[in-house]
N, CA, C and O atoms as CSV, one atom per row, in Angstrom:
chain,resi,resn,atom,element,x,y,z
A,1,MET,N,N,-7.065,-0.821,-6.399
A,1,MET,CA,C,-5.759,-1.299,-6.780
A,1,MET,C,C,-5.884,-2.739,-7.258
A,1,MET,O,O,-6.502,-3.572,-6.594
A,2,LYS,N,N,-5.307,-3.019,-8.387
A,2,LYS,CA,C,-5.326,-4.386,-8.895
A,2,LYS,C,C,-4.212,-5.196,-8.237
A,2,LYS,O,O,-3.110,-4.692,-8.019
A,3,GLU,N,N,-4.513,-6.461,-7.922
A,3,GLU,CA,C,-3.524,-7.304,-7.255
A,3,GLU,C,C,-2.286,-7.517,-8.117
A,3,GLU,O,O,-1.202,-7.766,-7.589
A,4,SER,N,N,-2.431,-7.422,-9.434
A,4,SER,CA,C,-1.284,-7.591,-10.333
A,4,SER,C,C,-0.228,-6.503,-10.123
A,4,SER,O,O,0.930,-6.694,-10.494
A,5,LEU,N,N,-0.610,-5.364,-9.532
A,5,LEU,CA,C,0.359,-4.297,-9.256
A,5,LEU,C,C,1.360,-4.683,-8.182
A,5,LEU,O,O,2.397,-4.033,-8.045
A,6,MET,N,N,1.072,-5.728,-7.418
A,6,MET,CA,C,1.993,-6.161,-6.371
A,6,MET,C,C,3.362,-6.523,-6.940
A,6,MET,O,O,4.364,-6.479,-6.226
A,7,ASP,N,N,3.408,-6.883,-8.225
A,7,ASP,CA,C,4.684,-7.229,-8.859
A,7,ASP,C,C,5.570,-6.006,-9.076
A,7,ASP,O,O,6.784,-6.147,-9.225
A,8,VAL,N,N,4.982,-4.805,-9.097
A,8,VAL,CA,C,5.765,-3.612,-9.423
A,8,VAL,C,C,5.874,-2.599,-8.288
A,8,VAL,O,O,6.734,-1.721,-8.348
A,9,VAL,N,N,5.033,-2.687,-7.255
A,9,VAL,CA,C,5.141,-1.725,-6.161
A,9,VAL,C,C,6.150,-2.218,-5.129
A,9,VAL,O,O,6.306,-3.420,-4.911
A,10,CYS,N,N,6.833,-1.258,-4.498
A,10,CYS,CA,C,7.790,-1.599,-3.448
A,10,CYS,C,C,7.771,-0.494,-2.402
A,10,CYS,O,O,7.188,0.568,-2.622
A,11,CYS,N,N,8.399,-0.743,-1.279
A,11,CYS,CA,C,8.483,0.238,-0.199
A,11,CYS,C,C,9.269,1.448,-0.684
A,11,CYS,O,O,10.381,1.290,-1.186
A,12,PRO,N,N,8.718,2.661,-0.547
A,12,PRO,CA,C,9.446,3.851,-0.998
A,12,PRO,C,C,10.666,4.164,-0.135
A,12,PRO,O,O,11.536,4.930,-0.549
A,13,LEU,N,N,10.737,3.584,1.048
A,13,LEU,CA,C,11.865,3.866,1.938
A,13,LEU,C,C,13.087,3.014,1.618
A,13,LEU,O,O,14.203,3.532,1.560
A,14,ASP,N,N,12.891,1.711,1.407
A,14,ASP,CA,C,14.048,0.843,1.180
A,14,ASP,C,C,13.924,-0.080,-0.028
A,14,ASP,O,O,14.766,-0.953,-0.238
A,15,LYS,N,N,12.880,0.116,-0.812
A,15,LYS,CA,C,12.669,-0.625,-2.067
A,15,LYS,C,C,12.445,-2.126,-1.869
A,15,LYS,O,O,12.595,-2.905,-2.810
A,16,ALA,N,N,12.090,-2.530,-0.655
A,16,ALA,CA,C,11.819,-3.940,-0.379
A,16,ALA,C,C,10.396,-4.299,-0.821
A,16,ALA,O,O,9.583,-3.419,-1.104
A,17,ASP,N,N,10.114,-5.591,-0.875
A,17,ASP,CA,C,8.786,-6.068,-1.252
A,17,ASP,C,C,7.755,-5.683,-0.193
A,17,ASP,O,O,8.072,-5.499,0.982
A,18,LEU,N,N,6.514,-5.569,-0.654
A,18,LEU,CA,C,5.403,-5.263,0.237
A,18,LEU,C,C,4.491,-6.480,0.347
A,18,LEU,O,O,4.265,-7.196,-0.628
A,19,GLU,N,N,3.978,-6.696,1.542
A,19,GLU,CA,C,3.047,-7.791,1.790
A,19,GLU,C,C,1.640,-7.214,1.858
A,19,GLU,O,O,1.394,-6.230,2.555
A,20,LEU,N,N,0.726,-7.831,1.134
A,20,LEU,CA,C,-0.646,-7.341,1.024
A,20,LEU,C,C,-1.549,-7.972,2.069
A,20,LEU,O,O,-1.529,-9.187,2.264
A,21,ASP,N,N,-2.348,-7.139,2.748
A,21,ASP,CA,C,-3.380,-7.599,3.672
A,21,ASP,C,C,-4.686,-6.943,3.230
A,21,ASP,O,O,-4.852,-5.730,3.360
A,22,VAL,N,N,-5.608,-7.744,2.709
A,22,VAL,CA,C,-6.844,-7.227,2.125
A,22,VAL,C,C,-7.956,-7.169,3.167
A,22,VAL,O,O,-8.235,-8.159,3.843
A,23,ASP,N,N,-8.593,-5.996,3.291
A,23,ASP,CA,C,-9.761,-5.840,4.156
A,23,ASP,C,C,-11.056,-5.906,3.351
A,23,ASP,O,O,-12.061,-6.434,3.828
A,24,ASP,N,N,-11.034,-5.369,2.129
A,24,ASP,CA,C,-12.243,-5.336,1.300
A,24,ASP,C,C,-11.829,-5.380,-0.160
A,24,ASP,O,O,-10.867,-4.727,-0.564
A,25,ARG,N,N,-12.564,-6.158,-0.948
A,25,ARG,CA,C,-12.266,-6.230,-2.375
A,25,ARG,C,C,-13.539,-6.516,-3.147
A,25,ARG,O,O,-14.504,-7.062,-2.613
A,26,ASP,N,N,-13.520,-6.129,-4.436
A,26,ASP,CA,C,-14.599,-6.560,-5.318
A,26,ASP,C,C,-13.983,-7.594,-6.253
A,26,ASP,O,O,-12.907,-8.116,-5.959
A,27,GLU,N,N,-14.626,-7.897,-7.352
A,27,GLU,CA,C,-14.147,-8.966,-8.230
A,27,GLU,C,C,-12.770,-8.689,-8.821
A,27,GLU,O,O,-11.974,-9.611,-9.000
A,28,GLU,N,N,-12.486,-7.420,-9.126
A,28,GLU,CA,C,-11.247,-7.100,-9.828
A,28,GLU,C,C,-10.238,-6.332,-9.004
A,28,GLU,O,O,-9.040,-6.414,-9.275
A,29,GLU,N,N,-10.684,-5.585,-8.003
A,29,GLU,CA,C,-9.773,-4.671,-7.320
A,29,GLU,C,C,-9.808,-4.815,-5.806
A,29,GLU,O,O,-10.814,-5.215,-5.220
A,30,ILE,N,N,-8.685,-4.477,-5.196
A,30,ILE,CA,C,-8.592,-4.389,-3.748
A,30,ILE,C,C,-9.032,-2.982,-3.370
A,30,ILE,O,O,-8.430,-2.000,-3.803
A,31,LEU,N,N,-10.081,-2.887,-2.565
A,31,LEU,CA,C,-10.649,-1.587,-2.209
A,31,LEU,C,C,-10.059,-1.020,-0.927
A,31,LEU,O,O,-9.891,0.193,-0.802
A,32,ALA,N,N,-9.745,-1.892,0.026
A,32,ALA,CA,C,-9.198,-1.431,1.305
A,32,ALA,C,C,-8.277,-2.491,1.874
A,32,ALA,O,O,-8.481,-3.689,1.675
A,33,GLY,N,N,-7.263,-2.031,2.582
A,33,GLY,CA,C,-6.317,-2.948,3.203
A,33,GLY,C,C,-5.036,-2.219,3.531
A,33,GLY,O,O,-5.004,-0.992,3.620
A,34,THR,N,N,-3.976,-2.992,3.709
A,34,THR,CA,C,-2.675,-2.399,3.995
A,34,THR,C,C,-1.588,-3.122,3.224
A,34,THR,O,O,-1.708,-4.302,2.893
A,35,LEU,N,N,-0.530,-2.387,2.950
A,35,LEU,CA,C,0.691,-2.942,2.387
A,35,LEU,C,C,1.754,-2.784,3.465
A,35,LEU,O,O,1.940,-1.689,3.995
A,36,THR,N,N,2.450,-3.864,3.791
A,36,THR,CA,C,3.468,-3.832,4.839
A,36,THR,C,C,4.814,-4.211,4.251
A,36,THR,O,O,4.932,-5.220,3.556
A,37,CYS,N,N,5.829,-3.404,4.528
A,37,CYS,CA,C,7.170,-3.668,4.026
A,37,CYS,C,C,7.742,-4.897,4.717
A,37,CYS,O,O,7.683,-5.016,5.941
A,38,THR,N,N,8.298,-5.811,3.923
A,38,THR,CA,C,8.883,-7.030,4.469
A,38,THR,C,C,10.238,-6.758,5.123
A,38,THR,O,O,10.767,-7.614,5.832
A,39,GLU,N,N,10.797,-5.582,4.890
A,39,GLU,CA,C,12.119,-5.249,5.432
A,39,GLU,C,C,12.021,-4.355,6.672
A,39,GLU,O,O,12.489,-4.733,7.746
A,40,CYS,N,N,11.411,-3.165,6.529
A,40,CYS,CA,C,11.384,-2.208,7.645
A,40,CYS,C,C,10.099,-2.276,8.463
A,40,CYS,O,O,10.047,-1.734,9.566
A,41,GLY,N,N,9.054,-2.938,7.939
A,41,GLY,CA,C,7.811,-3.093,8.685
A,41,GLY,C,C,6.855,-1.913,8.592
A,41,GLY,O,O,5.792,-1.930,9.214
A,42,GLU,N,N,7.218,-0.883,7.820
A,42,GLU,CA,C,6.327,0.272,7.648
A,42,GLU,C,C,5.049,-0.181,6.936
A,42,GLU,O,O,5.103,-1.031,6.047
A,43,THR,N,N,3.906,0.382,7.323
A,43,THR,CA,C,2.641,0.021,6.677
A,43,THR,C,C,2.109,1.197,5.877
A,43,THR,O,O,2.285,2.359,6.244
A,44,TYR,N,N,1.454,0.863,4.775
A,44,TYR,CA,C,0.867,1.851,3.874
A,44,TYR,C,C,-0.590,1.465,3.652
A,44,TYR,O,O,-0.881,0.328,3.282
A,45,PRO,N,N,-1.510,2.407,3.876
A,45,PRO,CA,C,-2.933,2.087,3.735
A,45,PRO,C,C,-3.397,2.050,2.278
A,45,PRO,O,O,-2.867,2.760,1.422
A,46,ILE,N,N,-4.392,1.210,2.018
A,46,ILE,CA,C,-5.110,1.227,0.740
A,46,ILE,C,C,-6.521,1.690,1.078
A,46,ILE,O,O,-7.225,1.039,1.850
A,47,GLU,N,N,-6.937,2.825,0.495
A,47,GLU,CA,C,-8.261,3.382,0.762
A,47,GLU,C,C,-8.930,3.701,-0.557
A,47,GLU,O,O,-8.335,4.339,-1.425
A,48,ASP,N,N,-10.168,3.259,-0.708
A,48,ASP,CA,C,-10.930,3.475,-1.947
A,48,ASP,C,C,-10.161,2.971,-3.168
A,48,ASP,O,O,-10.236,3.563,-4.245
A,49,GLY,N,N,-9.422,1.873,-2.992
A,49,GLY,CA,C,-8.704,1.266,-4.104
A,49,GLY,C,C,-7.384,1.930,-4.443
A,49,GLY,O,O,-6.737,1.552,-5.420
A,50,ILE,N,N,-6.963,2.931,-3.641
A,50,ILE,CA,C,-5.736,3.670,-3.940
A,50,ILE,C,C,-4.712,3.447,-2.827
A,50,ILE,O,O,-4.967,3.798,-1.675
A,51,PRO,N,N,-3.561,2.866,-3.160
A,51,PRO,CA,C,-2.525,2.707,-2.138
A,51,PRO,C,C,-1.826,4.037,-1.874
A,51,PRO,O,O,-1.455,4.741,-2.814
A,52,ASN,N,N,-1.647,4.381,-0.608
A,52,ASN,CA,C,-0.952,5.607,-0.222
A,52,ASN,C,C,0.492,5.222,0.104
A,52,ASN,O,O,0.787,4.764,1.208
A,53,LEU,N,N,1.386,5.413,-0.867
A,53,LEU,CA,C,2.775,5.010,-0.696
A,53,LEU,C,C,3.693,6.171,-0.318
A,53,LEU,O,O,4.902,6.115,-0.542
A,54,LEU,N,N,3.108,7.221,0.256
A,54,LEU,CA,C,3.940,8.309,0.758
A,54,LEU,C,C,4.674,7.832,2.011
A,54,LEU,O,O,4.092,7.112,2.823
A,55,PRO,N,N,5.941,8.218,2.186
A,55,PRO,CA,C,6.625,7.904,3.440
A,55,PRO,C,C,5.855,8.518,4.610
A,55,PRO,O,O,5.167,9.524,4.434
A,56,PRO,N,N,5.964,7.927,5.799
A,56,PRO,CA,C,5.136,8.365,6.953
A,56,PRO,C,C,5.199,9.860,7.241
A,56,PRO,O,O,4.167,10.468,7.524
A,57,ASP,N,N,6.383,10.471,7.178
A,57,ASP,CA,C,6.471,11.890,7.504
A,57,ASP,C,C,5.743,12.747,6.466
A,57,ASP,O,O,5.135,13.756,6.824
A,58,MET,N,N,5.793,12.371,5.216
A,58,MET,CA,C,5.077,13.111,4.169
A,58,MET,C,C,3.571,12.862,4.265
A,58,MET,O,O,2.781,13.761,3.977
A,59,ARG,N,N,3.171,11.679,4.657
A,59,ARG,CA,C,1.757,11.337,4.805
A,59,ARG,C,C,1.123,12.200,5.887
A,59,ARG,O,O,0.003,12.682,5.716
A,60,GLU,N,N,1.834,12.403,7.011
A,60,GLU,CA,C,1.312,13.228,8.097
A,60,GLU,C,C,1.177,14.681,7.679
A,60,GLU,O,O,0.222,15.350,8.074
A,61,GLU,N,N,2.124,15.185,6.879
A,61,GLU,CA,C,2.044,16.567,6.387
A,61,GLU,C,C,0.854,16.744,5.457
A,61,GLU,O,O,0.200,17.787,5.477
A,62,ALA,N,N,0.571,15.737,4.647
A,62,ALA,CA,C,-0.518,15.826,3.670
A,62,ALA,C,C,-1.879,15.860,4.339
A,62,ALA,O,O,-2.817,16.443,3.796
A,63,THR,N,N,-2.006,15.244,5.510
A,63,THR,CA,C,-3.303,15.215,6.201
A,63,THR,C,C,-3.458,16.381,7.176
A,63,THR,O,O,-4.553,16.626,7.683
A,64,ALA,N,N,-2.377,17.092,7.436
A,64,ALA,CA,C,-2.441,18.201,8.418
A,64,ALA,C,C,-3.082,19.440,7.805
A,64,ALA,O,O,-3.219,20.461,8.478
């Protein structure tokens, strides 16, 4: 995920801004970390450079 995408992504639950916490990055992309909603506090993982912005209940169904 490119850091420039932070300007356009928002929480799918309440459309609030997301705060980025980077765990791993290369020169151009964020490879791992979390996005946290500044309003509701829900967290969304970034894995292999891909942010998972599914709401929590849908995320659990997808992994089951």
